[in-house]
JSON list of C-alpha atoms in Angstrom, two decimals:
[
{"chain": "A", "resi": 328, "resn": "GLN", "atom": "CA", "xyz": [-47.77, 34.64, -51.73]},
{"chain": "A", "resi": 329, "resn": "VAL", "atom": "CA", "xyz": [-45.62, 36.03, -54.51]},
{"chain": "A", "resi": 330, "resn": "GLN", "atom": "CA", "xyz": [-47.81, 37.38, -57.26]},
{"chain": "A", "resi": 331, "resn": "LEU", "atom": "CA", "xyz": [-47.31, 39.14, -60.56]},
{"chain": "A", "resi": 332, "resn": "VAL", "atom": "CA", "xyz": [-50.60, 40.00, -62.21]},
{"chain": "A", "resi": 333, "resn": "GLU", "atom": "CA", "xyz": [-50.61, 41.40, -65.72]},
{"chain": "A", "resi": 334, "resn": "SER", "atom": "CA", "xyz": [-53.47, 43.43, -67.09]},
{"chain": "A", "resi": 335, "resn": "GLY", "atom": "CA", "xyz": [-54.27, 45.75, -69.97]},
{"chain": "A", "resi": 336, "resn": "GLY", "atom": "CA", "xyz": [-54.12, 43.35, -72.85]},
{"chain": "A", "resi": 337, "resn": "GLY", "atom": "CA", "xyz": [-56.76, 43.12, -75.51]},
{"chain": "A", "resi": 338, "resn": "LEU", "atom": "CA", "xyz": [-57.55, 43.42, -79.18]},
{"chain": "A", "resi": 339, "resn": "VAL", "atom": "CA", "xyz": [-56.29, 46.47, -81.06]},
{"chain": "A", "resi": 340, "resn": "GLN", "atom": "CA", "xyz": [-55.94, 47.48, -84.68]},
{"chain": "A", "resi": 341, "resn": "PRO", "atom": "CA", "xyz": [-52.53, 47.89, -86.30]},
{"chain": "A", "resi": 342, "resn": "GLY", "atom": "CA", "xyz": [-51.12, 51.27, -85.38]},
{"chain": "A", "resi": 343, "resn": "GLY", "atom": "CA", "xyz": [-52.99, 51.33, -82.11]},
{"chain": "A", "resi": 344, "resn": "SER", "atom": "CA", "xyz": [-51.71, 51.47, -78.56]},
{"chain": "A", "resi": 345, "resn": "LEU", "atom": "CA", "xyz": [-52.01, 49.51, -75.36]},
{"chain": "A", "resi": 346, "resn": "ARG", "atom": "CA", "xyz": [-50.61, 49.98, -71.89]},
{"chain": "A", "resi": 347, "resn": "LEU", "atom": "CA", "xyz": [-49.87, 46.83, -69.96]},
{"chain": "A", "resi": 348, "resn": "SER", "atom": "CA", "xyz": [-49.56, 46.80, -66.20]},
{"chain": "A", "resi": 349, "resn": "CYS", "atom": "CA", "xyz": [-48.01, 44.25, -63.89]},
{"chain": "A", "resi": 350, "resn": "ALA", "atom": "CA", "xyz": [-48.92, 44.49, -60.23]},
{"chain": "A", "resi": 351, "resn": "ALA", "atom": "CA", "xyz": [-46.48, 42.80, -57.87]},
{"chain": "A", "resi": 352, "resn": "SER", "atom": "CA", "xyz": [-46.91, 41.60, -54.32]},
{"chain": "A", "resi": 353, "resn": "GLY", "atom": "CA", "xyz": [-45.29, 39.25, -51.84]},
{"chain": "A", "resi": 354, "resn": "PHE", "atom": "CA", "xyz": [-41.71, 40.40, -52.31]},
{"chain": "A", "resi": 355, "resn": "THR", "atom": "CA", "xyz": [-39.59, 43.53, -52.15]},
{"chain": "A", "resi": 356, "resn": "PHE", "atom": "CA", "xyz": [-40.46, 44.93, -55.53]},
{"chain": "A", "resi": 357, "resn": "SER", "atom": "CA", "xyz": [-37.94, 47.77, -55.40]},
{"chain": "A", "resi": 358, "resn": "SER", "atom": "CA", "xyz": [-35.07, 45.26, -55.11]},
{"chain": "A", "resi": 359, "resn": "TYR", "atom": "CA", "xyz": [-35.94, 43.44, -58.33]},
{"chain": "A", "resi": 360, "resn": "SER", "atom": "CA", "xyz": [-35.30, 44.20, -61.92]},
{"chain": "A", "resi": 361, "resn": "MET", "atom": "CA", "xyz": [-38.40, 43.78, -64.04]},
{"chain": "A", "resi": 362, "resn": "SER", "atom": "CA", "xyz": [-38.90, 42.59, -67.57]},
{"chain": "A", "resi": 363, "resn": "TRP", "atom": "CA", "xyz": [-41.60, 42.01, -70.11]},
{"chain": "A", "resi": 364, "resn": "TYR", "atom": "CA", "xyz": [-41.47, 38.92, -72.27]},
{"chain": "A", "resi": 365, "resn": "ARG", "atom": "CA", "xyz": [-43.82, 37.75, -74.95]},
{"chain": "A", "resi": 366, "resn": "GLN", "atom": "CA", "xyz": [-44.63, 34.47, -76.60]},
{"chain": "A", "resi": 367, "resn": "ALA", "atom": "CA", "xyz": [-46.41, 34.30, -79.92]},
{"chain": "A", "resi": 368, "resn": "PRO", "atom": "CA", "xyz": [-48.16, 31.15, -81.15]},
{"chain": "A", "resi": 369, "resn": "GLY", "atom": "CA", "xyz": [-45.58, 28.62, -82.26]},
{"chain": "A", "resi": 370, "resn": "LYS", "atom": "CA", "xyz": [-42.70, 30.83, -81.15]},
{"chain": "A", "resi": 371, "resn": "GLU", "atom": "CA", "xyz": [-40.30, 30.82, -78.23]},
{"chain": "A", "resi": 372, "resn": "ARG", "atom": "CA", "xyz": [-40.70, 33.27, -75.41]},
{"chain": "A", "resi": 373, "resn": "GLU", "atom": "CA", "xyz": [-38.60, 36.37, -76.05]},
{"chain": "A", "resi": 374, "resn": "LEU", "atom": "CA", "xyz": [-37.45, 39.34, -74.03]},
{"chain": "A", "resi": 375, "resn": "VAL", "atom": "CA", "xyz": [-39.26, 42.53, -74.99]},
{"chain": "A", "resi": 376, "resn": "ALA", "atom": "CA", "xyz": [-38.03, 45.08, -72.47]},
{"chain": "A", "resi": 377, "resn": "GLY", "atom": "CA", "xyz": [-36.24, 45.29, -69.15]},
{"chain": "A", "resi": 378, "resn": "ILE", "atom": "CA", "xyz": [-35.79, 47.86, -66.43]},
{"chain": "A", "resi": 379, "resn": "THR", "atom": "CA", "xyz": [-33.46, 48.01, -63.44]},
{"chain": "A", "resi": 380, "resn": "SER", "atom": "CA", "xyz": [-34.71, 48.04, -59.88]},
{"chain": "A", "resi": 381, "resn": "THR", "atom": "CA", "xyz": [-34.57, 51.82, -59.59]},
{"chain": "A", "resi": 382, "resn": "GLY", "atom": "CA", "xyz": [-35.78, 52.47, -63.11]},
{"chain": "A", "resi": 383, "resn": "GLY", "atom": "CA", "xyz": [-32.46, 54.05, -63.97]},
{"chain": "A", "resi": 384, "resn": "SER", "atom": "CA", "xyz": [-31.78, 51.91, -67.01]},
{"chain": "A", "resi": 385, "resn": "THR", "atom": "CA", "xyz": [-33.91, 50.21, -69.64]},
{"chain": "A", "resi": 386, "resn": "ASN", "atom": "CA", "xyz": [-33.33, 47.93, -72.56]},
{"chain": "A", "resi": 387, "resn": "TYR", "atom": "CA", "xyz": [-35.46, 46.78, -75.46]},
{"chain": "A", "resi": 388, "resn": "ALA", "atom": "CA", "xyz": [-35.57, 44.19, -78.14]},
{"chain": "A", "resi": 389, "resn": "ASP", "atom": "CA", "xyz": [-34.66, 45.65, -81.51]},
{"chain": "A", "resi": 390, "resn": "SER", "atom": "CA", "xyz": [-38.10, 44.81, -82.82]},
{"chain": "A", "resi": 391, "resn": "VAL", "atom": "CA", "xyz": [-39.82, 47.17, -80.37]},
{"chain": "A", "resi": 392, "resn": "LYS", "atom": "CA", "xyz": [-37.31, 49.99, -79.97]},
{"chain": "A", "resi": 393, "resn": "GLY", "atom": "CA", "xyz": [-38.92, 53.34, -80.55]},
{"chain": "A", "resi": 394, "resn": "ARG", "atom": "CA", "xyz": [-42.41, 51.90, -80.13]},
{"chain": "A", "resi": 395, "resn": "PHE", "atom": "CA", "xyz": [-42.50, 50.41, -76.63]},
{"chain": "A", "resi": 396, "resn": "THR", "atom": "CA", "xyz": [-41.59, 52.01, -73.33]},
{"chain": "A", "resi": 397, "resn": "ILE", "atom": "CA", "xyz": [-41.08, 50.17, -70.05]},
{"chain": "A", "resi": 398, "resn": "SER", "atom": "CA", "xyz": [-41.45, 52.03, -66.78]},
{"chain": "A", "resi": 399, "resn": "ARG", "atom": "CA", "xyz": [-42.03, 51.29, -63.13]},
{"chain": "A", "resi": 400, "resn": "ASP", "atom": "CA", "xyz": [-43.55, 52.88, -60.08]},
{"chain": "A", "resi": 401, "resn": "ASN", "atom": "CA", "xyz": [-41.93, 51.37, -57.01]},
{"chain": "A", "resi": 402, "resn": "ALA", "atom": "CA", "xyz": [-44.39, 53.15, -54.73]},
{"chain": "A", "resi": 403, "resn": "LYS", "atom": "CA", "xyz": [-47.18, 51.21, -56.44]},
{"chain": "A", "resi": 404, "resn": "ASN", "atom": "CA", "xyz": [-45.24, 47.96, -56.95]},
{"chain": "A", "resi": 405, "resn": "THR", "atom": "CA", "xyz": [-46.14, 48.13, -60.60]},
{"chain": "A", "resi": 406, "resn": "VAL", "atom": "CA", "xyz": [-44.28, 47.89, -63.88]},
{"chain": "A", "resi": 407, "resn": "TYR", "atom": "CA", "xyz": [-45.76, 49.11, -67.15]},
{"chain": "A", "resi": 408, "resn": "LEU", "atom": "CA", "xyz": [-45.28, 48.54, -70.82]},
{"chain": "A", "resi": 409, "resn": "GLN", "atom": "CA", "xyz": [-46.57, 51.28, -73.09]},
{"chain": "A", "resi": 410, "resn": "MET", "atom": "CA", "xyz": [-46.97, 49.86, -76.58]},
{"chain": "A", "resi": 411, "resn": "ASN", "atom": "CA", "xyz": [-47.48, 52.23, -79.49]},
{"chain": "A", "resi": 412, "resn": "SER", "atom": "CA", "xyz": [-47.65, 51.73, -83.24]},
{"chain": "A", "resi": 413, "resn": "LEU", "atom": "CA", "xyz": [-48.62, 48.13, -82.72]},
{"chain": "A", "resi": 414, "resn": "LYS", "atom": "CA", "xyz": [-48.07, 45.64, -85.50]},
{"chain": "A", "resi": 415, "resn": "PRO", "atom": "CA", "xyz": [-49.65, 42.25, -86.14]},
{"chain": "A", "resi": 416, "resn": "GLU", "atom": "CA", "xyz": [-46.33, 40.62, -85.27]},
{"chain": "A", "resi": 417, "resn": "ASP", "atom": "CA", "xyz": [-46.68, 42.04, -81.76]},
{"chain": "A", "resi": 418, "resn": "THR", "atom": "CA", "xyz": [-49.51, 39.59, -81.18]},
{"chain": "A", "resi": 419, "resn": "ALA", "atom": "CA", "xyz": [-48.52, 37.40, -78.26]},
{"chain": "A", "resi": 420, "resn": "VAL", "atom": "CA", "xyz": [-49.08, 36.61, -74.64]},
{"chain": "A", "resi": 421, "resn": "TYR", "atom": "CA", "xyz": [-47.11, 39.15, -72.65]},
{"chain": "A", "resi": 422, "resn": "TYR", "atom": "CA", "xyz": [-45.52, 38.07, -69.39]},
{"chain": "A", "resi": 423, "resn": "CYS", "atom": "CA", "xyz": [-44.12, 40.07, -66.52]},
{"chain": "A", "resi": 424, "resn": "LYS", "atom": "CA", "xyz": [-40.94, 38.80, -64.83]},
{"chain": "A", "resi": 425, "resn": "ALA", "atom": "CA", "xyz": [-39.19, 39.84, -61.65]},
{"chain": "A", "resi": 426, "resn": "ARG", "atom": "CA", "xyz": [-35.54, 39.02, -61.05]},
{"chain": "A", "resi": 427, "resn": "ARG", "atom": "CA", "xyz": [-33.03, 39.55, -58.28]},
{"chain": "A", "resi": 428, "resn": "TYR", "atom": "CA", "xyz": [-29.49, 38.25, -58.24]},
{"chain": "A", "resi": 429, "resn": "LEU", "atom": "CA", "xyz": [-29.34, 34.88, -56.46]},
{"chain": "A", "resi": 430, "resn": "PHE", "atom": "CA", "xyz": [-33.02, 35.13, -55.47]},
{"chain": "A", "resi": 431, "resn": "GLY", "atom": "CA", "xyz": [-34.52, 33.60, -58.58]},
{"chain": "A", "resi": 432, "resn": "ASP", "atom": "CA", "xyz": [-37.19, 34.66, -60.99]},
{"chain": "A", "resi": 433, "resn": "TYR", "atom": "CA", "xyz": [-40.91, 35.21, -60.62]},
{"chain": "A", "resi": 434, "resn": "TRP", "atom": "CA", "xyz": [-43.34, 35.07, -63.54]},
{"chain": "A", "resi": 435, "resn": "GLY", "atom": "CA", "xyz": [-46.84, 36.31, -64.05]},
{"chain": "A", "resi": 436, "resn": "GLN", "atom": "CA", "xyz": [-49.60, 34.41, -65.81]},
{"chain": "A", "resi": 437, "resn": "GLY", "atom": "CA", "xyz": [-49.56, 36.61, -68.88]},
{"chain": "A", "resi": 438, "resn": "THR", "atom": "CA", "xyz": [-52.00, 38.81, -70.72]},
{"chain": "A", "resi": 439, "resn": "GLN", "atom": "CA", "xyz": [-53.06, 38.40, -74.33]},
{"chain": "A", "resi": 440, "resn": "VAL", "atom": "CA", "xyz": [-52.32, 41.12, -76.84]},
{"chain": "A", "resi": 441, "resn": "THR", "atom": "CA", "xyz": [-53.84, 40.71, -80.28]},
{"chain": "A", "resi": 442, "resn": "VAL", "atom": "CA", "xyz": [-53.11, 43.17, -83.07]},
{"chain": "A", "resi": 443, "resn": "SER", "atom": "CA", "xyz": [-55.43, 42.63, -85.99]},
{"chain": "A", "resi": 444, "resn": "SER", "atom": "CA", "xyz": [-57.66, 44.48, -88.39]}
]
C-alpha cells in the first residue's frame, strides 16, 4: 500500500541537469520528512538531501551543496530533487526515503542517474 516511486533519472552529460521526482502514496505524506539518498557502484548508500515535513528546512551533503535543490509539494504528495551542474561522480541510483518519528522509514525502488560524456 505504501509506495514511493522515483522517476526522472537518465543519462546526461557532465554539466547537465536532471529533475528527479518521488511520488508518494499510502501514508500521510505531509507528516513525513523526506530525503534523497544515492548509491554508486561499489559504494555505500549516502544521504544527498533532506527536507522537513513542511518544507521549512533543508539540508545537503557537502558534495552537492550549491548544485542540488530538494523541494516538496505536499498537495501533490511529491518530493523533488533538482540536480544541476552534474558531475560523473554523481552517477548513482537515487532513492527517495520517507521518515516520521517512531513510525519508521519507507524507501522507493530507486532511479538510475548516469553522468557521462
